[in-house]
CSV table of C-alpha atoms in Angstrom, one decimal:
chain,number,residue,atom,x,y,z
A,1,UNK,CA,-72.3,-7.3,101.4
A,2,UNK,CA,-75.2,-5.6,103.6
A,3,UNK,CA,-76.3,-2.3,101.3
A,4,UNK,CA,-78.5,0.1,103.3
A,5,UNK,CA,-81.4,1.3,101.1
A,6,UNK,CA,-83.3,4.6,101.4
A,7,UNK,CA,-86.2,5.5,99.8
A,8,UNK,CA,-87.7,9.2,100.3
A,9,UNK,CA,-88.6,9.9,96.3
A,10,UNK,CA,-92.4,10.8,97.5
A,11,UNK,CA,-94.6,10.7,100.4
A,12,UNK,CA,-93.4,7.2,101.8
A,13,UNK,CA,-90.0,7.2,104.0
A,14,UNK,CA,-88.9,3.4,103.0
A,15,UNK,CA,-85.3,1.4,104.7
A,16,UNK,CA,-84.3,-1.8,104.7
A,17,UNK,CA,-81.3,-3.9,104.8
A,18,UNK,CA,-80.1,-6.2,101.6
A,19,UNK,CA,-77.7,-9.1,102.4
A,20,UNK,CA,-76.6,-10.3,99.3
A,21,UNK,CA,-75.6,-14.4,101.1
A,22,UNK,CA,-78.7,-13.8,103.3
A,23,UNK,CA,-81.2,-11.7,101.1
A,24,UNK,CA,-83.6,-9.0,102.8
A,25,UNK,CA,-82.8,-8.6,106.6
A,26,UNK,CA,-85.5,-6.1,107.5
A,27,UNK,CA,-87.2,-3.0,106.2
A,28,UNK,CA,-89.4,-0.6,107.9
A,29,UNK,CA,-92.0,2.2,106.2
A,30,UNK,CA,-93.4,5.2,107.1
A,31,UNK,CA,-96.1,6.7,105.1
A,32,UNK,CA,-97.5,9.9,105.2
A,33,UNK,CA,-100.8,9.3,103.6
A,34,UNK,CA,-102.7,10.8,106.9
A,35,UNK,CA,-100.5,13.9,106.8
A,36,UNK,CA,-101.6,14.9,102.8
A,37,UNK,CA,-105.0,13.3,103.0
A,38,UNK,CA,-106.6,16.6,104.2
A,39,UNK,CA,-105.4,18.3,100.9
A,40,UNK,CA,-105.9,15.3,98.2
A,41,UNK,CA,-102.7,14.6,97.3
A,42,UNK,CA,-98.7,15.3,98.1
A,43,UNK,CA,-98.0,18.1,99.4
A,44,UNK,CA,-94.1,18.6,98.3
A,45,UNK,CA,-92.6,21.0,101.6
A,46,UNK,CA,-94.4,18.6,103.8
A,47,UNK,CA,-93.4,15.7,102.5
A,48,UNK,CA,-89.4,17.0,102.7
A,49,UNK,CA,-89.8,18.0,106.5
A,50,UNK,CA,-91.6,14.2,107.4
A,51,UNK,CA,-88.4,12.4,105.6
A,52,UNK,CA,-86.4,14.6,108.1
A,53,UNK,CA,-88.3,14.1,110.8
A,54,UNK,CA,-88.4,10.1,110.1
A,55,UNK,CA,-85.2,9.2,108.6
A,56,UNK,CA,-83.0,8.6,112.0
A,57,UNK,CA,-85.7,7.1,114.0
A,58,UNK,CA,-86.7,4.8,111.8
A,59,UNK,CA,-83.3,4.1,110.9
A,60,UNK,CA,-82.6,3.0,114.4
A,61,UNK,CA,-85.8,1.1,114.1
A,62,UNK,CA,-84.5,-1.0,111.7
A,63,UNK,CA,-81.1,-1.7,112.8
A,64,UNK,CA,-82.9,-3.0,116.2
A,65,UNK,CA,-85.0,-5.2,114.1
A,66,UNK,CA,-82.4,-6.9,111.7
A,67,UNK,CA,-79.6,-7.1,114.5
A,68,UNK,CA,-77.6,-5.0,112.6
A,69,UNK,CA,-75.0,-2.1,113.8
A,70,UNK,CA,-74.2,0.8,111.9
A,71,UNK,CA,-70.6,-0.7,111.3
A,72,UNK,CA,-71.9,-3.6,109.9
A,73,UNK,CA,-73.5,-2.0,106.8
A,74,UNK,CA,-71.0,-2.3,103.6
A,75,UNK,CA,-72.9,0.4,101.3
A,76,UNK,CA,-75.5,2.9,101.0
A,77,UNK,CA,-77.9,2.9,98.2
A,78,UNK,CA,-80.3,6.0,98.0
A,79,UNK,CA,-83.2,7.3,95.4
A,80,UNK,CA,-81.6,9.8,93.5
A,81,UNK,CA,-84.6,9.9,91.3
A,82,UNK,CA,-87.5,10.6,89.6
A,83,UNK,CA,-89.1,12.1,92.1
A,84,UNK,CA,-90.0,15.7,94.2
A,85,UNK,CA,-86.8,17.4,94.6
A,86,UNK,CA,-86.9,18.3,98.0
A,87,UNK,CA,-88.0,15.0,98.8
A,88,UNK,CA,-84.8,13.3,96.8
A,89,UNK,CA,-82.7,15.6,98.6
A,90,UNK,CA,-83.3,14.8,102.0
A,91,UNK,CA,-83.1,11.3,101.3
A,92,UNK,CA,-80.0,11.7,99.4
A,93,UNK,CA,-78.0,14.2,101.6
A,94,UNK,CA,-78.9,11.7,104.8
A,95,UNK,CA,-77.3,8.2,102.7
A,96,UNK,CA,-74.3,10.7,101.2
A,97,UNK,CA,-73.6,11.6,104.9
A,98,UNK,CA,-74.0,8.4,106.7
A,99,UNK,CA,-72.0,6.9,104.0
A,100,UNK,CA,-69.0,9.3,104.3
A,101,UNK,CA,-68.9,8.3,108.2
A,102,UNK,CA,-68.8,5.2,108.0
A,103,UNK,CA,-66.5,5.5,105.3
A,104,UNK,CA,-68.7,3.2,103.0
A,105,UNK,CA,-69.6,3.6,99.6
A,106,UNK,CA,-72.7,4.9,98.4
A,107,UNK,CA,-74.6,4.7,95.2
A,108,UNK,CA,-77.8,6.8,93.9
A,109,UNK,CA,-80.7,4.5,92.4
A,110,UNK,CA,-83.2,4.9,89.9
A,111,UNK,CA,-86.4,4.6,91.7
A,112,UNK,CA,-88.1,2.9,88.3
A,113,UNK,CA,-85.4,0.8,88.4
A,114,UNK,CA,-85.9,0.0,91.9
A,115,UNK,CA,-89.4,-0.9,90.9
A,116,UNK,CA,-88.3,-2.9,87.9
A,117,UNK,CA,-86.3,-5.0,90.1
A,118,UNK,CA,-88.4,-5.8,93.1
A,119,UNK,CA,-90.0,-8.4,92.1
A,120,UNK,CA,-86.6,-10.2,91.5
A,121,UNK,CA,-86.5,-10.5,95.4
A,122,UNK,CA,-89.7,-13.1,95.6
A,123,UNK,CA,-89.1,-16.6,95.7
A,124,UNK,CA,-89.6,-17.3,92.2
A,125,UNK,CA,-88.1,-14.6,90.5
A,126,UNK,CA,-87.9,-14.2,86.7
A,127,UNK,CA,-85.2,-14.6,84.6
A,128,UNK,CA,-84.3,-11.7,82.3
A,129,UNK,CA,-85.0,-11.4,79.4
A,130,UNK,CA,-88.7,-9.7,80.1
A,131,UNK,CA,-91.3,-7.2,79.6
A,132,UNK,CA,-92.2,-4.9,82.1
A,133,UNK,CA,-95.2,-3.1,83.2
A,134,UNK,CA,-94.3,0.2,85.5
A,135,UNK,CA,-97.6,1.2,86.8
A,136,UNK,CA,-97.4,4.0,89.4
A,137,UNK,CA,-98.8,7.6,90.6
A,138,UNK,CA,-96.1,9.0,88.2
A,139,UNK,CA,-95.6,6.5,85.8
A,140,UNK,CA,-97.3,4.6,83.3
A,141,UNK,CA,-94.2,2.2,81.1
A,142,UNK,CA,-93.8,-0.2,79.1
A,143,UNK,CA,-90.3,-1.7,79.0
A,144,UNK,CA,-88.1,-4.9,77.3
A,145,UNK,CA,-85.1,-5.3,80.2
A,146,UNK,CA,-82.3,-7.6,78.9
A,147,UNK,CA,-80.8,-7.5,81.8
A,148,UNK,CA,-79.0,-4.9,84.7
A,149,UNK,CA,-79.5,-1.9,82.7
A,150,UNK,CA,-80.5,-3.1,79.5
A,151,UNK,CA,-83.6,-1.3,78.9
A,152,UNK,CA,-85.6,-0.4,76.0
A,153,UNK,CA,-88.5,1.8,76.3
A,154,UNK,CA,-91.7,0.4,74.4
A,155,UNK,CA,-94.7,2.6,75.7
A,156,UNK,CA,-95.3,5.0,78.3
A,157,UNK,CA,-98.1,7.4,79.0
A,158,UNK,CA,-97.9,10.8,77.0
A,159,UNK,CA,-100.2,12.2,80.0
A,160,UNK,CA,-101.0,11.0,83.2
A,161,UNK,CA,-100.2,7.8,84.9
A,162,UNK,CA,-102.5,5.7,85.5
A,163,UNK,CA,-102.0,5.9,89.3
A,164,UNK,CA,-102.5,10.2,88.5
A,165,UNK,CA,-105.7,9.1,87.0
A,166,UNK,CA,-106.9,6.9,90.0
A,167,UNK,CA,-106.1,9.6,92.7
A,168,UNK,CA,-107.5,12.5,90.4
A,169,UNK,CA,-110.9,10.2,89.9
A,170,UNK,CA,-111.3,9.6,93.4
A,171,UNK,CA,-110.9,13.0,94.4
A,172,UNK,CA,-113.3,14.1,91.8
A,173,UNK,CA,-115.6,11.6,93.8
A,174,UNK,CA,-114.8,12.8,97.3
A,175,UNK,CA,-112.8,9.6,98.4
A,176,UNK,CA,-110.0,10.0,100.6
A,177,UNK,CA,-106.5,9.8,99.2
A,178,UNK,CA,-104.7,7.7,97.9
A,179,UNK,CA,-107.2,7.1,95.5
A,180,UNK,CA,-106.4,3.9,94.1
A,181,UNK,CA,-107.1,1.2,96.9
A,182,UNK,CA,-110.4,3.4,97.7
A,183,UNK,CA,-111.6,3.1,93.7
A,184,UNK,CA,-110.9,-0.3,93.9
A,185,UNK,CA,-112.7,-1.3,97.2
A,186,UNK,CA,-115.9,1.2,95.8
A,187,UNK,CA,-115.8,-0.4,92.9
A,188,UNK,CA,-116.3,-3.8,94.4
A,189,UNK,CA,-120.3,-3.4,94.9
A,190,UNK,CA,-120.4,-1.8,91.5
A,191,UNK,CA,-121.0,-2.8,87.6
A,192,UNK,CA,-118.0,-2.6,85.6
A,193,UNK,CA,-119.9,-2.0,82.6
A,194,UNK,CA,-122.4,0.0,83.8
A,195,UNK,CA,-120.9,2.9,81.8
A,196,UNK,CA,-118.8,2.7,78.5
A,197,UNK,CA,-115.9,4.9,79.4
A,198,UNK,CA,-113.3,5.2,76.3
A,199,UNK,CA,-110.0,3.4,76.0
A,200,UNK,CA,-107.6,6.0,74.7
A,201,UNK,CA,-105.2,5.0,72.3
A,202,UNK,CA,-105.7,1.2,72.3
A,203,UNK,CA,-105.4,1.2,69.0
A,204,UNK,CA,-101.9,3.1,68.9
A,205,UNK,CA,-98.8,1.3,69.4
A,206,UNK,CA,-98.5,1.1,72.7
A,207,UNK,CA,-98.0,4.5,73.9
A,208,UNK,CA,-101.0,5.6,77.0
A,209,UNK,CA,-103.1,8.6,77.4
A,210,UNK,CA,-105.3,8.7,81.0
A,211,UNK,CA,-106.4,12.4,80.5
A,212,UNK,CA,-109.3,11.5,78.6
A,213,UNK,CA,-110.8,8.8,79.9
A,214,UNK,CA,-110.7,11.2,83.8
A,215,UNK,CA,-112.8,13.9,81.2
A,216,UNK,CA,-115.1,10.7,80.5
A,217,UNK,CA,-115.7,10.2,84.1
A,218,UNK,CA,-115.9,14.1,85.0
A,219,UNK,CA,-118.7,14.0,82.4
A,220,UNK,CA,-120.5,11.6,83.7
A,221,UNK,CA,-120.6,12.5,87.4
A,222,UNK,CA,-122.3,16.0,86.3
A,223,UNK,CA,-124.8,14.4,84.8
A,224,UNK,CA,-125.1,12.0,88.0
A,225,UNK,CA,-125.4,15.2,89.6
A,226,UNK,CA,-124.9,14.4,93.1
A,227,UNK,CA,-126.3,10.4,92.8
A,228,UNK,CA,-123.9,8.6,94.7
A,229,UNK,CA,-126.0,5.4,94.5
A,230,UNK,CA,-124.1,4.9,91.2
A,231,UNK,CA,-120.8,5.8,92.0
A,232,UNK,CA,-119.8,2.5,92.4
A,233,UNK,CA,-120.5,2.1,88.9
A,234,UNK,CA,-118.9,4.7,88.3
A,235,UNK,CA,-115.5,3.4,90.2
A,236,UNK,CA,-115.7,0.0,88.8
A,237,UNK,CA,-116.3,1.2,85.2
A,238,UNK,CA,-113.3,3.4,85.8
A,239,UNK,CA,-111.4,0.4,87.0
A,240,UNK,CA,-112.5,-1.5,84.4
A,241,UNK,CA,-111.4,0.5,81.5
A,242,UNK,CA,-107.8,1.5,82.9
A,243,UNK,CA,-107.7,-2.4,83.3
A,244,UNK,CA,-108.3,-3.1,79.8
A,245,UNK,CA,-106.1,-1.0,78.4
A,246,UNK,CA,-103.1,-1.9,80.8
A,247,UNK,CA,-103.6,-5.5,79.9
A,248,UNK,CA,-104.4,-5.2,76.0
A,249,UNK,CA,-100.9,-3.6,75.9
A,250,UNK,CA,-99.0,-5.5,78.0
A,251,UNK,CA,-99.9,-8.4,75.8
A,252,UNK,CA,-99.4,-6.3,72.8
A,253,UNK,CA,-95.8,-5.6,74.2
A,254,UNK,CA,-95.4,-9.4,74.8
A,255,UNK,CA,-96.2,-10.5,71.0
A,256,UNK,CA,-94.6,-7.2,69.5
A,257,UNK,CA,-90.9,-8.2,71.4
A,258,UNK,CA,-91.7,-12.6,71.3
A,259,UNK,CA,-90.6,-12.5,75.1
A,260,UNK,CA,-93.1,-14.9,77.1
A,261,UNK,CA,-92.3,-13.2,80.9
A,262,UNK,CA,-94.1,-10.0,81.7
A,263,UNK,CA,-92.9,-8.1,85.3
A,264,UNK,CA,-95.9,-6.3,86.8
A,265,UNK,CA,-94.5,-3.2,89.5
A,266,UNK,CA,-95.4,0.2,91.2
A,267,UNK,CA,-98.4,0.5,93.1
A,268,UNK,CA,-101.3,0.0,90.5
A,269,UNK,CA,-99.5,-3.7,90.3
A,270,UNK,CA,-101.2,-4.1,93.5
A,271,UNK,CA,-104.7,-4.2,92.1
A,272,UNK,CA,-106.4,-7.4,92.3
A,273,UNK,CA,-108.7,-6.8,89.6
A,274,UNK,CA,-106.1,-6.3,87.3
A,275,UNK,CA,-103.7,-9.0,88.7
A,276,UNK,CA,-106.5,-11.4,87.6
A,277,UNK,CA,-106.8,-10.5,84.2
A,278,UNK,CA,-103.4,-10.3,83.1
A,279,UNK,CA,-103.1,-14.1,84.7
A,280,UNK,CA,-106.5,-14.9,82.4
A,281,UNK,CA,-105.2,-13.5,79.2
A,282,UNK,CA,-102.0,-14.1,79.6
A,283,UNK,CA,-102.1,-17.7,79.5
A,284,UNK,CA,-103.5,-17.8,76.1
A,285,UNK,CA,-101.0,-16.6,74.5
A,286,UNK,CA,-98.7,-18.9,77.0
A,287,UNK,CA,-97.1,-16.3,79.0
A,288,UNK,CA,-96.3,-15.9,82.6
A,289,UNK,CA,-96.8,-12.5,84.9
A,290,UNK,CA,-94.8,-11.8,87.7
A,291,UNK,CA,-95.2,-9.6,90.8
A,292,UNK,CA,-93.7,-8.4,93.6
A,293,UNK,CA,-94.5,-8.9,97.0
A,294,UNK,CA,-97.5,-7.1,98.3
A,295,UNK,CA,-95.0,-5.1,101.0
A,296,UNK,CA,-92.6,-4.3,98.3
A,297,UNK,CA,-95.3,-2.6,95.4
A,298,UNK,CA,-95.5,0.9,96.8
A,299,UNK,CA,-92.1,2.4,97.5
A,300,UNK,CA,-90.3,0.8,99.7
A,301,UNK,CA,-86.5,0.8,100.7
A,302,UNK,CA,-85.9,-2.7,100.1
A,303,UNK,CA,-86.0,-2.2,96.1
A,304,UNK,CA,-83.5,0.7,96.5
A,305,UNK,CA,-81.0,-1.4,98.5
A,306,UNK,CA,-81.6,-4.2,96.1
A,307,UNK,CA,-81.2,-2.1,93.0
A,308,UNK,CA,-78.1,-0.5,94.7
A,309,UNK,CA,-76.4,-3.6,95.3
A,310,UNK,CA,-76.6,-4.9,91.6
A,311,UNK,CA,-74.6,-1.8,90.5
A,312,UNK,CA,-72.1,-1.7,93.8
A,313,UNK,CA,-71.3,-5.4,93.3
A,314,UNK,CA,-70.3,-4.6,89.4
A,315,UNK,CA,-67.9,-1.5,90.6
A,316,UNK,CA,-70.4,1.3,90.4
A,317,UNK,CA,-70.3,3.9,93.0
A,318,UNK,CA,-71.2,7.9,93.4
A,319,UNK,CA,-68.5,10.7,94.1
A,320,UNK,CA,-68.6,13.0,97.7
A,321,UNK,CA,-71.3,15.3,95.4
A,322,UNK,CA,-75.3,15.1,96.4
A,323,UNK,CA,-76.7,14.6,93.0
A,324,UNK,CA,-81.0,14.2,92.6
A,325,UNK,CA,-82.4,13.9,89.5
A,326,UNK,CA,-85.9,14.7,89.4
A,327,UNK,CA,-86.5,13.8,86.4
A,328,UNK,CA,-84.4,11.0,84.8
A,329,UNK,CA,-85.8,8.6,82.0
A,330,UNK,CA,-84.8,4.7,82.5
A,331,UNK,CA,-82.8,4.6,78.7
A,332,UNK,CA,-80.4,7.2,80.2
A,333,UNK,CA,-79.6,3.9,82.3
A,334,UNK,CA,-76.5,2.1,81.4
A,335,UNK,CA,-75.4,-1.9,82.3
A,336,UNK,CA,-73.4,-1.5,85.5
């Protein structure tokens, strides 16, 4: 089966092609950070009209580039949600349509789920059961998956996501956006514990709060007052402390459940500094972390056309109705 995945939930238009003898065919990725950079963040009405303006070309794109025609492809696998509406839509409406002409079944995905998944596509992937670690602009999780479906929420942020708090911070600082990757490559030159910025809610279960930690930081650069010799400091003190807290629950989550496999994903999973101490502390309490790819951390369509297949190869499939769900918690999720 060749599943078609599209992935349009935000400011990145993501397709690829899942084979399920051959595995990942292609993908191709269009992101639109230039576009919303001048404003410091998403713009929603622009984001819709760049998926328009995107989706066919690119589409062609990767059909070229994975040999692939149209007729080939067995299903179509689309974000339905979380995510900005008119984003979802566009994405959803072009998969529903293609799918209808071809006469192929199509299937909306969870875009956490999608991201739960991915790194099941590496070349060591784990074995359910695990813990997993959703770390995004929008989403901050902690989950036990059992399998397909089979997910049970431990912990997720009662505020902003971790990836919010990045971008806001950076912003705050006048780096461009996104913010995280900029943070992290500031915070490089700096001292993480130049400045002792709080760790909200270690102590409590393992629920997340970001808001007051970005207050922490706001604080302090009024008091810099302008002194950008110490904003890398600043960044890596930042860093630092959503680090921490990221890591002390993880392993929390790990002792709380007696699972021994965490599943790092989303597009914080991509930084290094924290990569490196979930690997140091979890291997004393003999645990293993797992990632995905670097290509396939940020949305991409290749987790979507992965996810989608898992369902579509257990009998699930979507009517002729265009449904998005902007928002859509992962326990509304049910074993295909």
């Amino acid at each position: 089966m060749i599943v078609l995945g599209l992935e349009t939930s935000c400011d990145e238009t993501g397709l690829a092609l899942f084979d399920s003898e051959h595995g990942l065919l292609g993908q191709v990725l269009y992101s639109q950070i230039k576009l919303h950079a001048e404003y410091g963040g998403v713009v929603p009405e622009l984001a819709s009209r760049d998926h328009v303006r995107k989706l066919i070309p690119l589409l062609n794109q990767l059909l070229l580039q994975a040999h692939v025609s149209k007729q080939q492809i067995d299903a179509v696998a689309y974000t339905r949600g979380p995510g900005l509406m008119g984003a979802l839509m566009t994405g959803a409406l072009f998969g529903r349509s293609l799918a209808f002409a071809l006469n192929k079944p199509a299937i909306g995905v969870h875009h956490m789920e999608g991201h739960l998944l991915a790194p099941l596509l590496s070349e060591t992937p784990p074995e359910f059961p695990f813990v997993a670690l959703l770390v995004s602009g929008g989403h901050t999780q902690l989950m036990a998956a059992y399998g397909i479906g089979e997910y049970e929420m431990l912990g997720e942020s009662i505020d902003d996501a971790a990836g919010e708090a990045f971008d806001k911070v950076a912003k705050m600082m006048g780096l461009p956006y996104p913010g995280g990757p900029n943070i992290a490559k500031l915070a490089e030159t700096g001292n993480p514990t130049a400045f002792d910025f709080p760790r909200p809610m270690l102590h409590k279960d393992l629920v997340f709060s970001f808001s007051g930690l970005k207050t922490a930081v706001s604080v302090q650069l009024k008091k810099l007052d302008g002194q950008h010799v110490q904003y890398p400091d600043v960044a890596a003190s930042f860093q630092q402390a959503v680090v921490d807290t990221l890591v002390k629950k993880s392993v929390k989550a790990l002792k709380q459940t007696g699972l021994k496999r965490l599943v790092i994903a989303g597009g914080v999973s991509a930084n290094l500094k924290l990569r490196e101490q979930l690997e140091k502390e979890l291997i004393k309490i003999k645990s293993t972390v797992y990632y995905a790819e670097p290509a396939l951390c940020t949305d991409n369509g290749a987790m979507i056309a992965f996810a989608g297949y898992q369902r579509l190869k257990a009998g699930a499939c979507d009517g002729l109705a265009v449904t998005t769900t902007p928002r859509w918690p992962m326990t509304e999720l049910v074993a295909p």
